Amino acid sequence: MISFGGKKKVKTTVEKPKQSAGMSRAAQKHLRQVFRLLSAAKIGSRIRYHQEYEESTILESLVVGYRINKTFIFRQNDVVFDDDEHSPRLIVNTGKGQEDITVVEDLQLVVPGGIGEERKLDYDSRANLGRRGPFAPHSHLMVMSHSYNSEHLKFEAVVTRNQKLIEGVHSGLAVALLEVMLGTLDTHEPRRHSRVETSLVVTVCKNGKETVTTAYLLDFSEEAMRLALDTEGEEWPEFGKKDFLLVGLKTAPDKPLVKLRCECVATRGVDRVFRMTHILRHGKSAPFEMLDALEIKIDLMNLV
């Protein structure tokens, strides 16, 4: 008998990689997007919005609460994000106890409804909004967050419904629920004025009384400036509502030192953003005006 046999085939088994403990990466990403939104659009913060394709009709509103998985939340402290490496979660105080949320099925911003913001618009713009106004159910909105102490986001939202709250701290308030499209989250620049980027060394002093140190002026606009401390590892002091920063800068060789009184309005990593309120020249203080801002801006442009 003739055999046509060869080596016996050995069946190999390929082991499937074991799934790591905890949530899937997609679920983790989704939950971190939720937290990113809640950090930018905080309860009590203002938002700006316009209807889809109506960028000239920008209106303003206020976030009075959230609705997460059909639960209303009206205090920022009632929702905390625990960013565990593999299993992040939202810890929500519902009033009946704490609830750990790892899956956010729906997320809505709660804003006041029918407060008459549309009356600020001209006749044609109001007509474009329709009879039911900007929060008509199923309206598609572009929303922009505005917070001094977090990033600025823009995102799409859909008005799911209007209702009157029947319990809680805002009982009786008519509100609109805006369903957030988390996949559209993006950063945006809320400044109305263009910035001049620079690296000018300036002097800074909290309240004009504490230790004078040096910092870098990184950019300047008609409304605000961004500063970075000169010494690596040095930390900015805390700024309360009554605190200010005195900034000394020389913008041109043939001009005297200019001192600006500023208030801290935002944190950008290790940098701080300050809004100018007063200008001091030759020992005299005066309100900071557009003419002052433009003069400094032009001088900085000439230094670049």
Short mmCIF file of C-alpha atoms in Angstrom, two decimals:
data_model
loop_
_atom_site.label_atom_id
_atom_site.label_comp_id
_atom_site.label_asym_id
_atom_site.label_seq_id
_atom_site.Cartn_x
_atom_site.Cartn_y
_atom_site.Cartn_z
CA MET A 1 0.00 0.00 0.00
CA ILE A 2 1.28 3.34 -1.01
CA SER A 3 0.86 6.10 1.56
CA PHE A 4 0.72 9.75 0.65
CA GLY A 5 0.97 10.84 4.25
CA GLY A 6 3.11 13.67 5.52
CA LYS A 7 3.55 15.33 8.84
CA LYS A 8 0.46 15.26 10.96
CA LYS A 9 -1.15 18.69 11.22
CA VAL A 10 -1.29 20.02 14.70
CA LYS A 11 -4.29 22.19 15.50
CA THR A 12 -3.17 25.40 17.11
CA THR A 13 -5.35 27.46 19.39
CA VAL A 14 -4.94 31.23 19.39
CA GLU A 15 -5.74 32.63 22.79
CA LYS A 16 -7.95 35.69 22.74
CA PRO A 17 -6.51 38.61 24.65
CA LYS A 18 -8.11 38.93 28.02
CA GLN A 19 -10.27 41.98 28.46
CA SER A 20 -8.86 44.38 30.99
CA ALA A 21 -10.85 44.88 34.12
CA GLY A 22 -13.16 47.85 34.25
CA MET A 23 -15.05 49.74 31.56
CA SER A 24 -14.41 49.74 27.84
CA ARG A 25 -12.36 52.59 26.44
CA ALA A 26 -15.41 53.96 24.63
CA ALA A 27 -17.40 54.04 27.87
CA GLN A 28 -14.53 55.74 29.70
CA LYS A 29 -14.20 58.34 26.95
CA HIS A 30 -17.94 59.02 27.02
CA LEU A 31 -17.97 59.55 30.79
CA ARG A 32 -14.94 61.87 30.63
CA GLN A 33 -16.73 63.89 27.94
CA VAL A 34 -19.67 64.25 30.33
CA PHE A 35 -17.38 65.53 33.06
CA ARG A 36 -15.66 67.91 30.63
CA LEU A 37 -19.03 69.42 29.79
CA LEU A 38 -20.13 69.67 33.44
CA SER A 39 -16.85 71.44 34.28
CA ALA A 40 -17.32 74.03 31.53
CA ALA A 41 -21.09 74.58 31.79
CA LYS A 42 -21.40 74.71 35.57
CA ILE A 43 -24.65 75.30 37.40
CA GLY A 44 -24.94 79.06 37.83
CA SER A 45 -22.76 79.86 34.80
CA ARG A 46 -23.96 81.67 31.70
CA ILE A 47 -24.16 80.21 28.24
CA ARG A 48 -24.59 81.82 24.85
CA TYR A 49 -26.53 80.15 22.08
CA HIS A 50 -28.09 80.59 18.67
CA GLN A 51 -30.35 78.50 16.52
CA GLU A 52 -28.78 76.40 13.79
CA TYR A 53 -27.53 78.58 10.91
CA GLU A 54 -28.60 81.78 12.73
CA GLU A 55 -25.22 82.98 14.02
CA SER A 56 -26.33 86.62 14.01
CA THR A 57 -29.01 85.96 16.64
CA ILE A 58 -26.86 85.10 19.64
CA LEU A 59 -28.77 85.04 22.94
CA GLU A 60 -27.75 84.41 26.54
CA SER A 61 -29.06 82.09 29.23
CA LEU A 62 -28.08 80.52 32.55
CA VAL A 63 -27.52 76.89 33.53
CA VAL A 64 -29.83 76.32 36.51
CA GLY A 65 -29.33 72.56 36.67
CA TYR A 66 -28.68 69.23 34.95
CA ARG A 67 -30.88 66.25 34.17
CA ILE A 68 -28.74 63.12 34.16
CA ASN A 69 -30.46 59.79 33.50
CA LYS A 70 -33.81 61.46 34.29
CA THR A 71 -32.57 62.79 37.66
CA PHE A 72 -32.58 66.56 38.22
CA ILE A 73 -29.53 68.15 39.89
CA PHE A 74 -29.56 71.79 40.99
CA ARG A 75 -26.32 72.10 43.00
CA GLN A 76 -22.87 71.72 41.48
CA ASN A 77 -21.60 70.00 44.63
CA ASP A 78 -24.18 67.25 44.14
CA VAL A 79 -22.25 65.75 41.22
CA VAL A 80 -18.61 64.65 41.60
CA PHE A 81 -16.38 62.92 39.06
CA ASP A 82 -14.16 60.10 40.30
CA ASP A 83 -11.56 59.54 37.57
CA ASP A 84 -10.42 56.02 38.33
CA GLU A 85 -7.95 54.80 35.70
CA HIS A 86 -10.16 51.98 34.39
CA SER A 87 -13.58 52.70 35.91
CA PRO A 88 -14.40 56.43 36.09
CA ARG A 89 -17.78 57.29 37.55
CA LEU A 90 -20.09 60.12 38.46
CA ILE A 91 -21.14 60.25 42.10
CA VAL A 92 -24.52 61.95 42.27
CA ASN A 93 -26.38 63.06 45.38
CA THR A 94 -30.04 62.55 44.49
CA GLY A 95 -31.49 63.67 47.82
CA LYS A 96 -32.35 60.06 48.56
CA GLY A 97 -28.73 59.05 48.83
CA GLN A 98 -25.65 58.72 46.66
CA GLU A 99 -25.78 57.05 43.28
CA ASP A 100 -22.76 55.86 41.29
CA ILE A 101 -23.24 56.41 37.57
CA THR A 102 -20.97 54.68 35.08
CA VAL A 103 -23.31 54.93 32.08
CA VAL A 104 -24.89 58.28 31.16
CA GLU A 105 -27.82 57.47 28.90
CA ASP A 106 -29.04 61.04 28.56
CA LEU A 107 -27.66 64.41 29.63
CA GLN A 108 -29.57 67.66 29.50
CA LEU A 109 -28.86 71.21 30.58
CA VAL A 110 -31.73 72.87 32.43
CA VAL A 111 -32.15 76.54 31.50
CA PRO A 112 -34.89 79.10 32.23
CA GLY A 113 -37.54 79.19 29.53
CA GLY A 114 -39.36 82.24 28.24
CA ILE A 115 -37.36 84.99 29.98
CA GLY A 116 -37.68 87.36 27.03
CA GLU A 117 -34.09 87.30 25.76
CA GLU A 118 -35.41 87.33 22.19
CA ARG A 119 -36.76 90.85 22.75
CA LYS A 120 -33.17 92.06 22.37
CA LEU A 121 -33.26 91.07 18.70
CA ASP A 122 -34.54 93.10 15.78
CA TYR A 123 -37.90 92.34 14.18
CA ASP A 124 -36.56 90.11 11.39
CA SER A 125 -34.41 88.06 13.78
CA ARG A 126 -37.36 87.55 16.14
CA ALA A 127 -39.49 86.46 13.21
CA ASN A 128 -36.89 83.82 12.28
CA LEU A 129 -37.18 82.31 15.76
CA GLY A 130 -40.85 81.56 15.19
CA ARG A 131 -43.86 81.98 17.43
CA ARG A 132 -42.56 79.66 20.18
CA GLY A 133 -39.17 81.36 20.50
CA PRO A 134 -35.65 79.92 20.68
CA PHE A 135 -36.61 76.99 22.94
CA ALA A 136 -39.32 75.50 20.77
CA PRO A 137 -39.24 71.69 21.09
CA HIS A 138 -36.91 69.98 18.57
CA SER A 139 -35.00 73.22 17.91
CA HIS A 140 -31.33 72.64 17.12
CA LEU A 141 -29.01 75.04 18.94
CA MET A 142 -25.31 75.82 18.95
CA VAL A 143 -24.34 76.47 22.58
CA MET A 144 -21.19 78.16 23.91
CA SER A 145 -20.13 77.92 27.55
CA HIS A 146 -18.53 80.87 29.28
CA SER A 147 -16.70 80.34 32.55
CA TYR A 148 -13.82 82.30 34.07
CA ASN A 149 -12.18 79.25 35.63
CA SER A 150 -12.49 76.49 33.02
CA GLU A 151 -12.18 75.88 29.32
CA HIS A 152 -14.69 77.36 26.91
CA LEU A 153 -16.69 74.80 24.95
CA LYS A 154 -19.12 74.91 22.09
CA PHE A 155 -21.51 72.08 21.31
CA GLU A 156 -24.77 71.23 19.63
CA ALA A 157 -27.95 70.68 21.62
CA VAL A 158 -31.57 69.85 20.89
CA VAL A 159 -34.49 71.23 22.87
CA THR A 160 -36.30 68.13 24.09
CA ARG A 161 -39.13 69.82 25.94
CA ASN A 162 -40.37 72.70 28.06
CA GLN A 163 -41.87 72.14 31.47
CA LYS A 164 -42.60 73.76 34.80
CA LEU A 165 -40.66 72.40 37.77
CA ILE A 166 -43.01 71.15 40.47
CA GLU A 167 -40.55 70.58 43.30
CA GLY A 168 -37.12 71.55 44.56
CA VAL A 169 -35.42 74.89 44.99
CA HIS A 170 -36.76 76.19 41.64
CA SER A 171 -40.32 74.92 42.06
CA GLY A 172 -42.67 76.83 39.74
CA LEU A 173 -39.92 77.87 37.31
CA ALA A 174 -40.60 77.25 33.62
CA VAL A 175 -37.52 75.62 32.09
CA ALA A 176 -36.27 74.19 28.81
CA LEU A 177 -34.28 70.95 28.64
CA LEU A 178 -31.37 70.97 26.20
CA GLU A 179 -30.13 67.51 25.17
CA VAL A 180 -26.36 67.77 24.69
CA MET A 181 -24.75 66.11 21.67
CA LEU A 182 -21.49 65.05 23.34
CA GLY A 183 -19.90 64.08 20.03
CA THR A 184 -19.89 67.75 18.99
CA LEU A 185 -17.86 69.08 21.96
CA ASP A 186 -15.14 71.46 20.84
CA THR A 187 -13.17 74.36 22.27
CA HIS A 188 -13.89 77.93 21.24
CA GLU A 189 -12.39 81.36 21.78
CA PRO A 190 -14.90 83.69 23.47
CA ARG A 191 -12.80 86.83 23.20
CA ARG A 192 -14.27 89.49 21.00
CA HIS A 193 -10.89 91.09 20.37
CA SER A 194 -7.79 89.72 18.68
CA ARG A 195 -4.69 89.14 20.79
CA VAL A 196 -1.12 90.27 20.34
CA GLU A 197 1.31 87.54 21.31
CA THR A 198 4.48 88.68 23.02
CA SER A 199 7.05 87.68 25.64
CA LEU A 200 7.54 90.97 27.43
CA VAL A 201 8.97 90.81 30.95
CA VAL A 202 6.75 92.68 33.42
CA THR A 203 6.62 93.16 37.18
CA VAL A 204 3.69 91.88 39.21
CA CYS A 205 2.59 92.46 42.79
CA LYS A 206 -0.54 91.19 44.53
CA ASN A 207 -2.61 94.07 45.94
CA GLY A 208 0.34 96.41 45.33
CA LYS A 209 1.72 95.55 48.79
CA GLU A 210 3.23 92.07 48.63
CA THR A 211 6.56 90.95 47.16
CA VAL A 212 7.27 92.27 43.68
CA THR A 213 8.27 89.54 41.22
CA THR A 214 8.66 89.21 37.47
CA ALA A 215 6.39 87.53 34.94
CA TYR A 216 6.02 87.17 31.20
CA LEU A 217 3.22 88.90 29.33
CA LEU A 218 2.21 86.18 26.84
CA ASP A 219 -0.68 87.86 25.05
CA PHE A 220 -2.72 91.05 25.27
CA SER A 221 -6.13 92.13 23.98
CA GLU A 222 -8.39 95.10 24.59
CA GLU A 223 -10.03 93.25 27.49
CA ALA A 224 -7.45 90.99 29.12
CA MET A 225 -3.87 89.80 29.33
CA ARG A 226 -2.33 86.38 29.98
CA LEU A 227 0.66 86.14 32.30
CA ALA A 228 3.14 83.41 33.22
CA LEU A 229 5.44 83.58 36.23
CA ASP A 230 9.13 83.99 35.40
CA THR A 231 10.53 81.44 37.85
CA GLU A 232 9.92 77.76 37.10
CA GLY A 233 8.00 76.03 39.88
CA GLU A 234 6.76 79.29 41.38
CA GLU A 235 3.01 79.33 42.01
CA TRP A 236 0.50 82.11 41.68
CA PRO A 237 -1.11 83.34 44.90
CA GLU A 238 -4.81 82.87 45.46
CA PHE A 239 -6.98 85.78 44.28
CA GLY A 240 -10.21 86.51 46.11
CA LYS A 241 -12.96 88.83 44.89
CA LYS A 242 -11.33 91.86 46.53
CA ASP A 243 -7.76 91.05 45.47
CA PHE A 244 -6.02 92.59 42.49
CA LEU A 245 -2.68 92.39 40.69
CA LEU A 246 -0.56 95.44 39.99
CA VAL A 247 1.29 94.93 36.69
CA GLY A 248 4.14 97.19 35.63
CA LEU A 249 5.17 97.19 31.98
CA LYS A 250 7.27 99.32 29.69
CA THR A 251 5.85 99.04 26.21
CA ALA A 252 8.20 101.43 24.42
CA PRO A 253 11.70 102.85 25.13
CA ASP A 254 10.48 106.44 24.87
CA LYS A 255 7.42 105.99 27.10
CA PRO A 256 7.19 105.92 30.89
CA LEU A 257 6.41 102.79 32.89
CA VAL A 258 2.71 101.93 32.81
CA LYS A 259 1.05 100.31 35.82
CA LEU A 260 -2.19 98.42 35.43
CA ARG A 261 -4.55 97.30 38.16
CA CYS A 262 -6.07 93.96 37.14
CA GLU A 263 -8.42 91.31 38.46
CA CYS A 264 -7.86 87.59 37.91
CA VAL A 265 -10.64 86.16 35.74
CA ALA A 266 -9.36 82.78 34.51
CA THR A 267 -6.85 79.97 34.98
CA ARG A 268 -5.07 78.52 31.94
CA GLY A 269 -2.93 75.72 33.35
CA VAL A 270 -0.02 77.46 35.09
CA ASP A 271 -0.91 80.79 33.44
CA ARG A 272 -3.43 83.34 34.66
CA VAL A 273 -5.72 85.68 32.72
CA PHE A 274 -6.28 89.17 34.12
CA ARG A 275 -8.78 91.84 33.15
CA MET A 276 -7.53 95.42 33.31
CA THR A 277 -9.69 97.71 35.47
CA HIS A 278 -7.49 100.79 36.15
CA ILE A 279 -4.37 102.42 34.78
CA LEU A 280 -1.85 104.31 36.91
CA ARG A 281 0.36 106.90 35.27
CA HIS A 282 2.54 109.30 37.26
CA GLY A 283 0.87 108.14 40.46
CA LYS A 284 -2.69 108.88 39.28
CA SER A 285 -5.31 106.16 38.96
CA ALA A 286 -8.01 106.23 36.30
CA PRO A 287 -10.45 103.68 34.85
CA PHE A 288 -8.89 101.62 32.08
CA GLU A 289 -10.41 102.68 28.76
CA MET A 290 -10.37 101.45 25.16
CA LEU A 291 -7.93 104.20 24.18
CA ASP A 292 -5.45 102.92 26.80
CA ALA A 293 -5.85 99.36 25.53
CA LEU A 294 -5.31 100.29 21.90
CA GLU A 295 -2.21 102.34 22.74
CA ILE A 296 -0.63 99.45 24.65
CA LYS A 297 -1.64 96.96 21.96
CA ILE A 298 0.00 99.02 19.21
CA ASP A 299 3.16 99.45 21.27
CA LEU A 300 3.33 95.67 21.80
CA MET A 301 2.85 95.07 18.09
CA ASN A 302 5.87 97.30 17.42
CA LEU A 303 7.94 95.28 19.92
CA VAL A 304 7.25 91.96 18.21
#
